């Protein structure tokens, strides 16, 4: 009996057989979490990605890796987790949550987060010859709760205040602030990283005056925005060198008045005794002649010479010259920058400056007293 239908072409039959034998591989896209994923140091973080359109991923290869495809953080293949192929630092630290794998969604959980976990992660799906991936970024954060302020002993330069804080990631923003919240320029700032790659921060501030009632060491994590601060109140007792300089200059002035003005007064007394028995000279007398009290010089030259030869004027000039020299030495050493505040030898250098200042002041006073003694002694001999 003959068939009345049209025969099916041979090539169509072959195509149908090939479609039945070959596995289907539907195309898809992979979407992950948007933005930065915060991961607290020592805690856990979860990364998730989803197939679109939703479909089962049980038969697919799911690979999480960092920068190298051949070094997976976690690998799921042939329906099993292959822990033996993950890189060493993630062994026993990852878990793939497959509760929604039939809808194409998986979650990678990472335990005991460290600084090395910071960075990008690739979520890779492969079905036959077709594959897609999504990239997610993890930001590890660590904020220290310990902020210490150390006040060094006052020195000739001022008051050195140091702020230290350990255990930050990433590197925090660090600054000094005054009582009104204004930023104070930092003298020096440095940082280092420990074996766990956490940042240890150090900031110093050299204060030369006590106008600020208190200062605050302020730190801020740039990722989380979390802030930590510590304040310290400053008193005038922490700035004793202003008072010390006044005391030093007062003592120097007192010594100079005693050791310079005493021989000056003695010379002046002897000159008065000599002038008492002298006679007045005529108006045309020479400029160098000494006049008595009753004599009234009429020429400008005579008055000028008399003033220049007065012992009190000479003594006052010696004292003022000595004070100018001492003040210049103190100011020069005070503003001279030999060692920066960041140097570990800064305190030693300031002690050296203090000692040198005192030694130079004593030498200046001693030399001034010797010069004044020699001057008044020889002048007294010449007048006798």
PDB file of C-alpha atoms in Angstrom, residues 149-163 176 184-188 203-216 231-242 244-245 334 340-342 346-347 350-351 354:
ATOM      1  CA  UNK A 149      48.448  61.567  72.234  1.00  0.00           C
ATOM      2  CA  UNK A 150      51.934  61.909  73.700  1.00  0.00           C
ATOM      3  CA  UNK A 151      53.270  65.215  74.964  1.00  0.00           C
ATOM      4  CA  UNK A 152      57.063  65.541  75.011  1.00  0.00           C
ATOM      5  CA  UNK A 153      58.844  67.676  77.618  1.00  0.00           C
ATOM      6  CA  UNK A 154      58.877  71.396  76.720  1.00  0.00           C
ATOM      7  CA  UNK A 155      62.052  72.625  75.044  1.00  0.00           C
ATOM      8  CA  UNK A 156      63.578  75.738  73.569  1.00  0.00           C
ATOM      9  CA  UNK A 157      61.678  75.197  70.292  1.00  0.00           C
ATOM     10  CA  UNK A 158      58.260  74.832  71.909  1.00  0.00           C
ATOM     11  CA  UNK A 159      56.005  71.913  72.813  1.00  0.00           C
ATOM     12  CA  UNK A 160      56.123  68.756  70.687  1.00  0.00           C
ATOM     13  CA  UNK A 161      52.829  66.807  70.630  1.00  0.00           C
ATOM     14  CA  UNK A 162      52.635  63.375  68.983  1.00  0.00           C
ATOM     15  CA  UNK A 163      49.576  61.342  67.964  1.00  0.00           C
ATOM     16  CA  UNK A 176      45.057  68.120  63.938  1.00  0.00           C
ATOM     17  CA  UNK A 184      46.048  72.971  62.297  1.00  0.00           C
ATOM     18  CA  UNK A 185      48.948  72.467  59.837  1.00  0.00           C
ATOM     19  CA  UNK A 186      50.841  69.312  60.764  1.00  0.00           C
ATOM     20  CA  UNK A 187      54.562  69.559  61.410  1.00  0.00           C
ATOM     21  CA  UNK A 188      55.212  65.991  60.276  1.00  0.00           C
ATOM     22  CA  UNK A 203      51.583  62.674  63.343  1.00  0.00           C
ATOM     23  CA  UNK A 204      53.536  65.376  65.180  1.00  0.00           C
ATOM     24  CA  UNK A 205      52.791  69.005  65.920  1.00  0.00           C
ATOM     25  CA  UNK A 206      55.228  71.603  67.241  1.00  0.00           C
ATOM     26  CA  UNK A 207      53.442  74.306  69.226  1.00  0.00           C
ATOM     27  CA  UNK A 208      55.313  77.524  69.907  1.00  0.00           C
ATOM     28  CA  UNK A 209      52.582  79.333  71.823  1.00  0.00           C
ATOM     29  CA  UNK A 210      49.799  78.516  74.276  1.00  0.00           C
ATOM     30  CA  UNK A 211      47.025  80.358  72.423  1.00  0.00           C
ATOM     31  CA  UNK A 212      45.144  77.096  71.755  1.00  0.00           C
ATOM     32  CA  UNK A 213      43.160  75.821  74.721  1.00  0.00           C
ATOM     33  CA  UNK A 214      43.024  72.244  73.437  1.00  0.00           C
ATOM     34  CA  UNK A 215      43.878  70.257  70.342  1.00  0.00           C
ATOM     35  CA  UNK A 216      42.314  67.132  68.825  1.00  0.00           C
ATOM     36  CA  UNK A 231      41.683  65.572  72.573  1.00  0.00           C
ATOM     37  CA  UNK A 232      44.109  67.059  75.055  1.00  0.00           C
ATOM     38  CA  UNK A 233      43.857  70.312  76.998  1.00  0.00           C
ATOM     39  CA  UNK A 234      46.894  72.590  77.030  1.00  0.00           C
ATOM     40  CA  UNK A 235      47.837  74.955  79.842  1.00  0.00           C
ATOM     41  CA  UNK A 236      50.344  77.772  80.075  1.00  0.00           C
ATOM     42  CA  UNK A 237      52.486  75.594  82.348  1.00  0.00           C
ATOM     43  CA  UNK A 238      53.416  73.546  79.284  1.00  0.00           C
ATOM     44  CA  UNK A 239      55.059  76.621  77.754  1.00  0.00           C
ATOM     45  CA  UNK A 240      57.586  77.642  80.446  1.00  0.00           C
ATOM     46  CA  UNK A 241      60.275  78.945  78.115  1.00  0.00           C
ATOM     47  CA  UNK A 242      58.562  82.294  77.604  1.00  0.00           C
ATOM     48  CA  UNK A 244      62.332  81.365  81.471  1.00  0.00           C
ATOM     49  CA  UNK A 245      63.647  83.777  78.831  1.00  0.00           C
ATOM     50  CA  UNK A 334      65.581  79.644  68.754  1.00  0.00           C
ATOM     51  CA  UNK A 340      63.315  68.507  61.828  1.00  0.00           C
ATOM     52  CA  UNK A 341      60.656  67.626  64.381  1.00  0.00           C
ATOM     53  CA  UNK A 342      60.222  64.223  62.717  1.00  0.00           C
ATOM     54  CA  UNK A 346      64.961  66.270  67.740  1.00  0.00           C
ATOM     55  CA  UNK A 347      64.711  66.248  71.536  1.00  0.00           C
ATOM     56  CA  UNK A 350      66.866  70.963  71.464  1.00  0.00           C
ATOM     57  CA  UNK A 351      68.679  70.048  74.700  1.00  0.00           C
ATOM     58  CA  UNK A 354      69.372  75.004  75.377  1.00  0.00           C
TER      59      UNK A 354
END
